[in-house]
């Protein structure tokens, strides 16, 4: 069997032809149009092109979309980024392609992709944590995608890890996201640059505007004192947040994706040490494994494609 998965994003709309085992044989991407009609047209065009390359066995289209989704009727109830409210995207794609459509939240699709053919292959529960502009999450628990009543993502970015801490865009204070998103890491690095005019961060980034996660971790590895302070604090908060999540979900695997995860073991091994000393189940034989996500941006396409596979 072959499947078509669509990863609808705020910037690009990507589509792929996916096999049973979760491999992408063909992939394409276009900038996401701004209106529902144009989005449905762009997806239908992707589908037409991929169907021509398929073996004729495609039975439905899987779509991962940001926002709150009602998979029962294929409606995007709310997507702030593009200002979509109650958009019946499922029906609009069905009308254009003649194929049934399954829609689910994009972070949930990415978690399902990692579960089926990435970091969670062969396990029963996986938690996917994305460290990007915000901190996002998705969960597959006991083999089933968990989405909650609103089919939004798991809003793990808004777990408070520092009571009355840094203000967050959601209105709370001390959220996980205010400490562990790439945005927060970069903000702290910029503050450190102001305090340390001789920091290596200046040399590596060239300017405060050009700082990114990679630069911060490169300076950390070179033992630049300003970067060491920023990264050690970042890791300490990340260890706190991940340990909270492990205590709640007790998953087989926690996979870390998103821009900051590019730091690999430099990031993961100290977080693992925190988990090893603080995880409530640390005395048990079975322990949650902390690993890097394996599929990168493909996770969303693969998860969406396999939404209809039990
Ligand atoms: Zn928040």
PDB file of C-alpha atoms and ligand atoms in Angstrom:
ATOM      1  CA  UNK A   1       0.000   0.000   0.000  1.00  0.00           C
ATOM      2  CA  UNK A   2       0.995   3.602  -0.547  1.00  0.00           C
ATOM      3  CA  UNK A   3      -0.179   6.617   1.427  1.00  0.00           C
ATOM      4  CA  UNK A   4      -0.211  10.386   0.958  1.00  0.00           C
ATOM      5  CA  UNK A   5       0.670  12.599   3.901  1.00  0.00           C
ATOM      6  CA  UNK A   6       0.347  16.394   3.981  1.00  0.00           C
ATOM      7  CA  UNK A   7       2.187  18.552   6.510  1.00  0.00           C
ATOM      8  CA  UNK A   8       0.371  21.891   6.516  1.00  0.00           C
ATOM      9  CA  UNK A   9       2.536  24.557   8.119  1.00  0.00           C
ATOM     10  CA  UNK A  10       2.404  28.294   8.652  1.00  0.00           C
ATOM     11  CA  UNK A  11       5.184  28.774   6.084  1.00  0.00           C
ATOM     12  CA  UNK A  12       5.230  25.711   3.818  1.00  0.00           C
ATOM     13  CA  UNK A  13       2.861  22.934   2.843  1.00  0.00           C
ATOM     14  CA  UNK A  14       4.771  19.700   2.278  1.00  0.00           C
ATOM     15  CA  UNK A  15       3.448  16.447   0.870  1.00  0.00           C
ATOM     16  CA  UNK A  16       4.870  12.985   0.486  1.00  0.00           C
ATOM     17  CA  UNK A  17       4.128   9.562  -0.942  1.00  0.00           C
ATOM     18  CA  UNK A  18       4.765   7.121   1.911  1.00  0.00           C
ATOM     19  CA  UNK A  19       5.130   3.331   2.070  1.00  0.00           C
ATOM     20  CA  UNK A  20       3.702   0.929   4.722  1.00  0.00           C
ATOM     21  CA  UNK A  21       7.016   1.016   6.530  1.00  0.00           C
ATOM     22  CA  UNK A  22       6.968   4.828   6.679  1.00  0.00           C
ATOM     23  CA  UNK A  23       9.474   5.573   3.935  1.00  0.00           C
ATOM     24  CA  UNK A  24       8.937   8.626   1.735  1.00  0.00           C
ATOM     25  CA  UNK A  25       9.457   7.841  -1.958  1.00  0.00           C
ATOM     26  CA  UNK A  26       8.538  11.280  -3.275  1.00  0.00           C
ATOM     27  CA  UNK A  27       8.206  14.620  -1.574  1.00  0.00           C
ATOM     28  CA  UNK A  28       7.304  18.178  -2.531  1.00  0.00           C
ATOM     29  CA  UNK A  29       6.716  21.495  -0.810  1.00  0.00           C
ATOM     30  CA  UNK A  30       5.152  24.849  -1.707  1.00  0.00           C
ATOM     31  CA  UNK A  31       4.697  28.065   0.320  1.00  0.00           C
ATOM     32  CA  UNK A  32       1.394  27.910   2.223  1.00  0.00           C
ATOM     33  CA  UNK A  33      -1.228  30.185   0.632  1.00  0.00           C
ATOM     34  CA  UNK A  34      -3.142  32.557   2.922  1.00  0.00           C
ATOM     35  CA  UNK A  35      -6.785  31.610   2.302  1.00  0.00           C
ATOM     36  CA  UNK A  36      -8.613  28.294   2.957  1.00  0.00           C
ATOM     37  CA  UNK A  37      -9.634  27.951  -0.717  1.00  0.00           C
ATOM     38  CA  UNK A  38      -6.059  28.437  -1.913  1.00  0.00           C
ATOM     39  CA  UNK A  39      -4.726  26.015   0.737  1.00  0.00           C
ATOM     40  CA  UNK A  40      -7.181  23.340  -0.450  1.00  0.00           C
ATOM     41  CA  UNK A  41      -6.160  24.033  -4.078  1.00  0.00           C
ATOM     42  CA  UNK A  42      -2.438  23.696  -3.223  1.00  0.00           C
ATOM     43  CA  UNK A  43      -3.025  20.413  -1.377  1.00  0.00           C
ATOM     44  CA  UNK A  44      -5.143  19.075  -4.265  1.00  0.00           C
ATOM     45  CA  UNK A  45      -2.305  19.916  -6.673  1.00  0.00           C
ATOM     46  CA  UNK A  46       0.193  18.035  -4.449  1.00  0.00           C
ATOM     47  CA  UNK A  47      -2.174  15.057  -4.339  1.00  0.00           C
ATOM     48  CA  UNK A  48      -2.652  15.026  -8.133  1.00  0.00           C
ATOM     49  CA  UNK A  49       1.122  14.997  -8.686  1.00  0.00           C
ATOM     50  CA  UNK A  50       1.767  12.275  -6.107  1.00  0.00           C
ATOM     51  CA  UNK A  51      -1.087  10.065  -7.370  1.00  0.00           C
ATOM     52  CA  UNK A  52       0.593  10.035 -10.793  1.00  0.00           C
ATOM     53  CA  UNK A  53       3.710   8.580  -9.143  1.00  0.00           C
ATOM     54  CA  UNK A  54       1.808   6.053  -7.009  1.00  0.00           C
ATOM     55  CA  UNK A  55       0.890   2.440  -7.793  1.00  0.00           C
ATOM     56  CA  UNK A  56      -2.837   3.250  -7.553  1.00  0.00           C
ATOM     57  CA  UNK A  57      -3.237   1.881  -4.005  1.00  0.00           C
ATOM     58  CA  UNK A  58      -3.753   5.243  -2.220  1.00  0.00           C
ATOM     59  CA  UNK A  59      -7.093   5.076  -0.349  1.00  0.00           C
ATOM     60  CA  UNK A  60      -7.141   8.349   1.609  1.00  0.00           C
ATOM     61  CA  UNK A  61      -5.219  11.561   2.276  1.00  0.00           C
ATOM     62  CA  UNK A  62      -3.782  12.236   5.737  1.00  0.00           C
ATOM     63  CA  UNK A  63      -3.334  15.879   6.760  1.00  0.00           C
ATOM     64  CA  UNK A  64      -1.467  17.297   9.741  1.00  0.00           C
ATOM     65  CA  UNK A  65      -2.561  20.846  10.545  1.00  0.00           C
ATOM     66  CA  UNK A  66      -1.619  23.312  13.258  1.00  0.00           C
ATOM     67  CA  UNK A  67      -4.347  24.454  15.624  1.00  0.00           C
ATOM     68  CA  UNK A  68      -7.359  22.773  17.167  1.00  0.00           C
ATOM     69  CA  UNK A  69      -8.838  20.154  14.843  1.00  0.00           C
ATOM     70  CA  UNK A  70     -12.070  18.197  14.812  1.00  0.00           C
ATOM     71  CA  UNK A  71     -11.097  14.983  13.000  1.00  0.00           C
ATOM     72  CA  UNK A  72     -14.730  13.805  13.192  1.00  0.00           C
ATOM     73  CA  UNK A  73     -15.813  16.325  10.548  1.00  0.00           C
ATOM     74  CA  UNK A  74     -12.424  17.406   9.153  1.00  0.00           C
ATOM     75  CA  UNK A  75     -12.743  20.967  10.430  1.00  0.00           C
ATOM     76  CA  UNK A  76      -9.895  23.229  11.544  1.00  0.00           C
ATOM     77  CA  UNK A  77     -11.705  24.850  14.460  1.00  0.00           C
ATOM     78  CA  UNK A  78      -9.025  27.400  15.212  1.00  0.00           C
ATOM     79  CA  UNK A  79      -5.595  28.191  13.773  1.00  0.00           C
ATOM     80  CA  UNK A  80      -4.361  31.553  15.055  1.00  0.00           C
ATOM     81  CA  UNK A  81      -1.383  31.900  12.691  1.00  0.00           C
ATOM     82  CA  UNK A  82      -3.479  32.068   9.502  1.00  0.00           C
ATOM     83  CA  UNK A  83      -6.648  33.296  11.206  1.00  0.00           C
ATOM     84  CA  UNK A  84      -8.592  30.120  10.227  1.00  0.00           C
ATOM     85  CA  UNK A  85     -11.824  29.605  12.184  1.00  0.00           C
ATOM     86  CA  UNK A  86     -14.106  26.628  11.513  1.00  0.00           C
ATOM     87  CA  UNK A  87     -12.582  25.864   8.108  1.00  0.00           C
ATOM     88  CA  UNK A  88     -13.959  22.555   6.698  1.00  0.00           C
ATOM     89  CA  UNK A  89     -10.619  21.721   5.074  1.00  0.00           C
ATOM     90  CA  UNK A  90     -11.325  17.963   4.976  1.00  0.00           C
ATOM     91  CA  UNK A  91     -14.469  18.406   2.857  1.00  0.00           C
ATOM     92  CA  UNK A  92     -12.747  21.009   0.653  1.00  0.00           C
ATOM     93  CA  UNK A  93      -9.902  18.575  -0.160  1.00  0.00           C
ATOM     94  CA  UNK A  94     -12.350  15.686  -0.681  1.00  0.00           C
ATOM     95  CA  UNK A  95     -14.329  17.772  -3.205  1.00  0.00           C
ATOM     96  CA  UNK A  96     -11.150  18.506  -5.143  1.00  0.00           C
ATOM     97  CA  UNK A  97      -9.567  15.043  -5.081  1.00  0.00           C
ATOM     98  CA  UNK A  98     -12.397  12.522  -4.698  1.00  0.00           C
ATOM     99  CA  UNK A  99     -10.480  10.825  -1.872  1.00  0.00           C
ATOM    100  CA  UNK A 100     -11.451  10.647   1.821  1.00  0.00           C
ATOM    101  CA  UNK A 101      -9.400  12.909   4.116  1.00  0.00           C
ATOM    102  CA  UNK A 102      -8.238  12.340   7.699  1.00  0.00           C
ATOM    103  CA  UNK A 103      -7.080  15.479   9.549  1.00  0.00           C
ATOM    104  CA  UNK A 104      -5.187  15.583  12.823  1.00  0.00           C
ATOM    105  CA  UNK A 105      -3.069  18.099  14.711  1.00  0.00           C
ATOM    106  CA  UNK A 106       0.419  18.480  13.224  1.00  0.00           C
ATOM    107  CA  UNK A 107       2.371  17.875  16.453  1.00  0.00           C
ATOM    108  CA  UNK A 108       0.329  14.716  17.000  1.00  0.00           C
ATOM    109  CA  UNK A 109       1.185  13.610  13.435  1.00  0.00           C
ATOM    110  CA  UNK A 110       4.894  14.212  14.071  1.00  0.00           C
ATOM    111  CA  UNK A 111       4.723  12.084  17.246  1.00  0.00           C
ATOM    112  CA  UNK A 112       2.925   9.327  15.300  1.00  0.00           C
ATOM    113  CA  UNK A 113       5.596   9.474  12.576  1.00  0.00           C
ATOM    114  CA  UNK A 114       8.421   9.064  15.104  1.00  0.00           C
ATOM    115  CA  UNK A 115       6.460   6.277  16.809  1.00  0.00           C
ATOM    116  CA  UNK A 116       5.840   4.292  13.615  1.00  0.00           C
ATOM    117  CA  UNK A 117       9.130   4.710  11.806  1.00  0.00           C
ATOM    118  CA  UNK A 118      11.588   6.807  13.816  1.00  0.00           C
ATOM    119  CA  UNK A 119      12.788   6.995  17.408  1.00  0.00           C
ATOM    120  CA  UNK A 120       9.824   5.005  18.735  1.00  0.00           C
ATOM    121  CA  UNK A 121       9.946   1.999  16.407  1.00  0.00           C
ATOM    122  CA  UNK A 122       8.942  -1.141  18.316  1.00  0.00           C
ATOM    123  CA  UNK A 123       7.935   0.513  21.618  1.00  0.00           C
ATOM    124  CA  UNK A 124       4.425   1.035  23.030  1.00  0.00           C
ATOM    125  CA  UNK A 125       4.584   4.644  24.311  1.00  0.00           C
ATOM    126  CA  UNK A 126       6.436   7.663  22.996  1.00  0.00           C
ATOM    127  CA  UNK A 127       6.487  11.307  23.920  1.00  0.00           C
ATOM    128  CA  UNK A 128       7.800  13.721  21.286  1.00  0.00           C
ATOM    129  CA  UNK A 129       9.132  17.049  22.548  1.00  0.00           C
ATOM    130  CA  UNK A 130       9.957  19.812  20.056  1.00  0.00           C
ATOM    131  CA  UNK A 131      12.334  22.595  21.068  1.00  0.00           C
ATOM    132  CA  UNK A 132      11.709  25.289  18.477  1.00  0.00           C
ATOM    133  CA  UNK A 133      10.068  28.712  18.457  1.00  0.00           C
ATOM    134  CA  UNK A 134       8.032  27.295  21.339  1.00  0.00           C
ATOM    135  CA  UNK A 135       8.071  23.968  23.145  1.00  0.00           C
ATOM    136  CA  UNK A 136       5.589  21.546  21.582  1.00  0.00           C
ATOM    137  CA  UNK A 137       4.623  17.978  22.243  1.00  0.00           C
ATOM    138  CA  UNK A 138       2.794  14.923  21.015  1.00  0.00           C
ATOM    139  CA  UNK A 139       2.160  11.548  22.586  1.00  0.00           C
ATOM    140  CA  UNK A 140       1.441   7.991  21.544  1.00  0.00           C
ATOM    141  CA  UNK A 141       0.351   6.083  24.642  1.00  0.00           C
ATOM    142  CA  UNK A 142      -0.043   2.303  24.668  1.00  0.00           C
ATOM    143  CA  UNK A 143       0.108   2.316  20.865  1.00  0.00           C
ATOM    144  CA  UNK A 144      -2.598   4.974  20.406  1.00  0.00           C
ATOM    145  CA  UNK A 145      -2.224   8.610  19.468  1.00  0.00           C
ATOM    146  CA  UNK A 146      -3.339  10.746  22.407  1.00  0.00           C
ATOM    147  CA  UNK A 147      -4.782  14.125  21.458  1.00  0.00           C
ATOM    148  CA  UNK A 148      -7.180  15.186  24.220  1.00  0.00           C
ATOM    149  CA  UNK A 149     -10.648  16.599  23.611  1.00  0.00           C
ATOM    150  CA  UNK A 150      -9.606  19.467  21.351  1.00  0.00           C
ATOM    151  CA  UNK A 151      -7.113  17.602  19.151  1.00  0.00           C
ATOM    152  CA  UNK A 152      -4.661  20.421  19.725  1.00  0.00           C
ATOM    153  CA  UNK A 153      -1.082  19.473  20.499  1.00  0.00           C
ATOM    154  CA  UNK A 154      -0.031  18.483  24.002  1.00  0.00           C
ATOM    155  CA  UNK A 155       0.585  21.965  25.399  1.00  0.00           C
ATOM    156  CA  UNK A 156       3.633  20.884  27.363  1.00  0.00           C
ATOM    157  CA  UNK A 157       5.271  24.262  26.654  1.00  0.00           C
ATOM    158  CA  UNK A 158       2.908  25.769  29.181  1.00  0.00           C
ATOM    159  CA  UNK A 159       3.680  23.552  32.150  1.00  0.00           C
ATOM    160  CA  UNK A 160       5.047  25.843  34.834  1.00  0.00           C
ATOM    161  CA  UNK A 161       8.562  24.826  35.840  1.00  0.00           C
ATOM    162  CA  UNK A 162       9.385  27.984  37.825  1.00  0.00           C
ATOM    163  CA  UNK A 163       6.499  29.291  39.929  1.00  0.00           C
ATOM    164  CA  UNK A 164       6.068  33.031  39.298  1.00  0.00           C
ATOM    165  CA  UNK A 165       9.009  32.876  36.884  1.00  0.00           C
ATOM    166  CA  UNK A 166       9.511  34.485  33.473  1.00  0.00           C
ATOM    167  CA  UNK A 167       6.339  35.816  31.816  1.00  0.00           C
ATOM    168  CA  UNK A 168       4.976  33.657  28.984  1.00  0.00           C
ATOM    169  CA  UNK A 169       2.925  34.539  25.887  1.00  0.00           C
ATOM    170  CA  UNK A 170       0.066  32.388  27.284  1.00  0.00           C
ATOM    171  CA  UNK A 171      -0.436  34.662  30.274  1.00  0.00           C
ATOM    172  CA  UNK A 172       1.128  32.387  32.902  1.00  0.00           C
ATOM    173  CA  UNK A 173       4.523  32.875  34.463  1.00  0.00           C
ATOM    174  CA  UNK A 174       7.406  30.403  34.538  1.00  0.00           C
ATOM    175  CA  UNK A 175       6.309  28.180  31.635  1.00  0.00           C
ATOM    176  CA  UNK A 176       8.605  25.432  30.252  1.00  0.00           C
ATOM    177  CA  UNK A 177       8.574  27.319  26.933  1.00  0.00           C
ATOM    178  CA  UNK A 178       9.811  30.554  28.549  1.00  0.00           C
ATOM    179  CA  UNK A 179      12.986  28.653  29.535  1.00  0.00           C
ATOM    180  CA  UNK A 180      13.501  25.886  26.985  1.00  0.00           C
ATOM    181  CA  UNK A 181      12.358  27.078  23.558  1.00  0.00           C
ATOM    182  CA  UNK A 182      15.027  28.085  21.050  1.00  0.00           C
ATOM    183  CA  UNK A 183      13.597  31.592  21.423  1.00  0.00           C
ATOM    184  CA  UNK A 184      14.343  31.589  25.167  1.00  0.00           C
ATOM    185  CA  UNK A 185      17.849  30.185  24.625  1.00  0.00           C
ATOM    186  CA  UNK A 186      18.674  32.921  22.122  1.00  0.00           C
ATOM    187  CA  UNK A 187      17.204  35.647  24.345  1.00  0.00           C
ATOM    188  CA  UNK A 188      19.401  34.543  27.259  1.00  0.00           C
ATOM    189  CA  UNK A 189      22.469  34.332  25.001  1.00  0.00           C
ATOM    190  CA  UNK A 190      21.868  37.933  23.880  1.00  0.00           C
ATOM    191  CA  UNK A 191      21.619  39.075  27.497  1.00  0.00           C
ATOM    192  CA  UNK A 192      24.902  37.274  28.232  1.00  0.00           C
ATOM    193  CA  UNK A 193      26.541  39.037  25.270  1.00  0.00           C
ATOM    194  CA  UNK A 194      25.520  42.414  26.700  1.00  0.00           C
ATOM    195  CA  UNK A 195      27.151  41.477  29.990  1.00  0.00           C
ATOM    196  CA  UNK A 196      30.292  39.958  28.425  1.00  0.00           C
ATOM    197  CA  UNK A 197      31.727  42.034  25.562  1.00  0.00           C
ATOM    198  CA  UNK A 198      34.644  39.585  25.250  1.00  0.00           C
ATOM    199  CA  UNK A 199      32.446  36.473  24.954  1.00  0.00           C
ATOM    200  CA  UNK A 200      33.187  34.086  22.089  1.00  0.00           C
ATOM    201  CA  UNK A 201      29.496  34.458  21.210  1.00  0.00           C
ATOM    202  CA  UNK A 202      30.310  37.829  19.628  1.00  0.00           C
ATOM    203  CA  UNK A 203      33.024  36.300  17.463  1.00  0.00           C
ATOM    204  CA  UNK A 204      30.948  33.288  16.372  1.00  0.00           C
ATOM    205  CA  UNK A 205      27.701  35.154  15.712  1.00  0.00           C
ATOM    206  CA  UNK A 206      29.101  38.452  14.442  1.00  0.00           C
ATOM    207  CA  UNK A 207      26.164  40.324  15.978  1.00  0.00           C
ATOM    208  CA  UNK A 208      23.411  39.814  18.523  1.00  0.00           C
ATOM    209  CA  UNK A 209      20.849  39.433  15.715  1.00  0.00           C
ATOM    210  CA  UNK A 210      22.735  36.474  14.241  1.00  0.00           C
ATOM    211  CA  UNK A 211      22.819  34.335  17.378  1.00  0.00           C
ATOM    212  CA  UNK A 212      21.146  30.948  16.996  1.00  0.00           C
ATOM    213  CA  UNK A 213      21.082  27.680  18.936  1.00  0.00           C
ATOM    214  CA  UNK A 214      24.071  26.284  17.043  1.00  0.00           C
ATOM    215  CA  UNK A 215      26.253  29.295  17.842  1.00  0.00           C
ATOM    216  CA  UNK A 216      25.365  29.058  21.538  1.00  0.00           C
ATOM    217  CA  UNK A 217      26.244  25.351  21.683  1.00  0.00           C
ATOM    218  CA  UNK A 218      29.450  25.881  19.664  1.00  0.00           C
ATOM    219  CA  UNK A 219      30.572  28.528  22.187  1.00  0.00           C
ATOM    220  CA  UNK A 220      29.548  26.187  25.029  1.00  0.00           C
ATOM    221  CA  UNK A 221      31.704  23.388  23.594  1.00  0.00           C
ATOM    222  CA  UNK A 222      34.601  25.851  23.314  1.00  0.00           C
ATOM    223  CA  UNK A 223      34.067  26.520  27.047  1.00  0.00           C
ATOM    224  CA  UNK A 224      33.231  30.203  26.630  1.00  0.00           C
ATOM    225  CA  UNK A 225      32.182  31.187  30.190  1.00  0.00           C
ATOM    226  CA  UNK A 226      29.156  33.264  29.084  1.00  0.00           C
ATOM    227  CA  UNK A 227      27.837  30.447  26.867  1.00  0.00           C
ATOM    228  CA  UNK A 228      28.551  27.833  29.553  1.00  0.00           C
ATOM    229  CA  UNK A 229      26.393  29.779  32.019  1.00  0.00           C
ATOM    230  CA  UNK A 230      23.529  30.139  29.492  1.00  0.00           C
ATOM    231  CA  UNK A 231      23.614  26.486  28.384  1.00  0.00           C
ATOM    232  CA  UNK A 232      23.984  25.065  31.902  1.00  0.00           C
ATOM    233  CA  UNK A 233      20.919  27.002  33.016  1.00  0.00           C
ATOM    234  CA  UNK A 234      19.040  25.916  29.882  1.00  0.00           C
ATOM    235  CA  UNK A 235      19.918  22.259  30.503  1.00  0.00           C
ATOM    236  CA  UNK A 236      18.925  22.481  34.152  1.00  0.00           C
ATOM    237  CA  UNK A 237      15.433  23.734  33.200  1.00  0.00           C
ATOM    238  CA  UNK A 238      15.126  21.219  30.365  1.00  0.00           C
ATOM    239  CA  UNK A 239      16.027  18.414  32.784  1.00  0.00           C
ATOM    240  CA  UNK A 240      13.299  19.645  35.141  1.00  0.00           C
ATOM    241  CA  UNK A 241      10.659  19.776  32.389  1.00  0.00           C
ATOM    242  CA  UNK A 242      11.577  16.404  30.879  1.00  0.00           C
ATOM    243  CA  UNK A 243      11.615  14.728  34.303  1.00  0.00           C
ATOM    244  CA  UNK A 244       8.121  16.153  35.001  1.00  0.00           C
ATOM    245  CA  UNK A 245       6.888  14.685  31.711  1.00  0.00           C
ATOM    246  CA  UNK A 246       8.485  11.297  32.374  1.00  0.00           C
ATOM    247  CA  UNK A 247       6.874  11.232  35.832  1.00  0.00           C
ATOM    248  CA  UNK A 248       3.450  11.920  34.288  1.00  0.00           C
ATOM    249  CA  UNK A 249       3.526   9.699  31.204  1.00  0.00           C
ATOM    250  CA  UNK A 250       6.105   6.981  32.017  1.00  0.00           C
ATOM    251  CA  UNK A 251       6.786   6.517  28.293  1.00  0.00           C
ATOM    252  CA  UNK A 252       9.262   4.025  26.818  1.00  0.00           C
ATOM    253  CA  UNK A 253      10.875   6.827  24.846  1.00  0.00           C
ATOM    254  CA  UNK A 254      11.070  10.616  24.985  1.00  0.00           C
ATOM    255  CA  UNK A 255      12.376  11.925  21.668  1.00  0.00           C
ATOM    256  CA  UNK A 256      13.658  15.464  21.376  1.00  0.00           C
ATOM    257  CA  UNK A 257      13.271  17.285  18.063  1.00  0.00           C
ATOM    258  CA  UNK A 258      13.287  20.866  16.777  1.00  0.00           C
ATOM    259  CA  UNK A 259      16.168  23.220  16.109  1.00  0.00           C
ATOM    260  CA  UNK A 260      17.890  22.973  19.502  1.00  0.00           C
ATOM    261  CA  UNK A 261      17.995  19.152  19.272  1.00  0.00           C
ATOM    262  CA  UNK A 262      20.677  19.574  16.593  1.00  0.00           C
ATOM    263  CA  UNK A 263      23.139  19.861  19.517  1.00  0.00           C
ATOM    264  CA  UNK A 264      22.717  16.067  19.899  1.00  0.00           C
ATOM    265  CA  UNK A 265      24.477  14.371  22.809  1.00  0.00           C
ATOM    266  CA  UNK A 266      25.992  17.674  24.004  1.00  0.00           C
ATOM    267  CA  UNK A 267      22.426  18.524  24.984  1.00  0.00           C
ATOM    268  CA  UNK A 268      21.010  15.073  25.693  1.00  0.00           C
ATOM    269  CA  UNK A 269      23.633  13.517  27.939  1.00  0.00           C
ATOM    270  CA  UNK A 270      23.496  16.146  30.727  1.00  0.00           C
ATOM    271  CA  UNK A 271      19.678  16.101  30.560  1.00  0.00           C
ATOM    272  CA  UNK A 272      19.840  12.304  30.855  1.00  0.00           C
ATOM    273  CA  UNK A 273      21.992  12.686  33.988  1.00  0.00           C
ATOM    274  CA  UNK A 274      19.300  14.886  35.564  1.00  0.00           C
ATOM    275  CA  UNK A 275      16.634  12.368  34.572  1.00  0.00           C
ATOM    276  CA  UNK A 276      18.724   9.523  36.009  1.00  0.00           C
ATOM    277  CA  UNK A 277      18.992  11.219  39.374  1.00  0.00           C
ATOM    278  CA  UNK A 278      15.454  12.653  39.627  1.00  0.00           C
ATOM    279  CA  UNK A 279      13.041  10.379  37.695  1.00  0.00           C
ATOM    280  CA  UNK A 280      10.624   8.905  40.255  1.00  0.00           C
ATOM    281  CA  UNK A 281      10.965   5.460  38.656  1.00  0.00           C
ATOM    282  CA  UNK A 282      14.788   5.588  38.655  1.00  0.00           C
ATOM    283  CA  UNK A 283      14.958   2.426  40.798  1.00  0.00           C
ATOM    284  CA  UNK A 284      12.836   0.434  38.336  1.00  0.00           C
ATOM    285  CA  UNK A 285      14.207  -1.948  35.720  1.00  0.00           C
ATOM    286  CA  UNK A 286      12.281  -0.251  32.929  1.00  0.00           C
ATOM    287  CA  UNK A 287      13.284   3.353  32.429  1.00  0.00           C
ATOM    288  CA  UNK A 288      12.212   5.972  29.915  1.00  0.00           C
ATOM    289  CA  UNK A 289      14.904   6.472  27.256  1.00  0.00           C
ATOM    290  CA  UNK A 290      15.781   9.992  26.192  1.00  0.00           C
ATOM    291  CA  UNK A 291      16.833  10.143  22.527  1.00  0.00           C
ATOM    292  CA  UNK A 292      17.080  12.518  19.608  1.00  0.00           C
ATOM    293  CA  UNK A 293      14.156  12.512  17.154  1.00  0.00           C
ATOM    294  CA  UNK A 294      15.121  10.682  13.951  1.00  0.00           C
ATOM    295  CA  UNK A 295      12.870  11.956  11.188  1.00  0.00           C
ATOM    296  CA  UNK A 296      13.334  15.732  11.327  1.00  0.00           C
ATOM    297  CA  UNK A 297      10.778  17.585   9.205  1.00  0.00           C
ATOM    298  CA  UNK A 298       9.618  14.321   7.605  1.00  0.00           C
ATOM    299  CA  UNK A 299       7.929  13.135  10.831  1.00  0.00           C
ATOM    300  CA  UNK A 300       4.808  15.217  10.130  1.00  0.00           C
ATOM    301  CA  UNK A 301       4.356  13.892   6.577  1.00  0.00           C
ATOM    302  CA  UNK A 302       4.899  10.270   7.640  1.00  0.00           C
ATOM    303  CA  UNK A 303       2.587  10.522  10.662  1.00  0.00           C
ATOM    304  CA  UNK A 304      -0.166  12.190   8.602  1.00  0.00           C
ATOM    305  CA  UNK A 305       0.176   9.535   5.876  1.00  0.00           C
ATOM    306  CA  UNK A 306      -0.210   6.690   8.392  1.00  0.00           C
ATOM    307  CA  UNK A 307      -3.166   8.216  10.323  1.00  0.00           C
ATOM    308  CA  UNK A 308      -5.539   5.631   8.864  1.00  0.00           C
ATOM    309  CA  UNK A 309      -3.305   2.600   9.549  1.00  0.00           C
ATOM    310  CA  UNK A 310      -3.996   0.647  12.741  1.00  0.00           C
TER     311      UNK A 310
HETATM  312 ZN1  LIG B   1       2.891  29.627  28.835  1.00  0.00          ZN
END
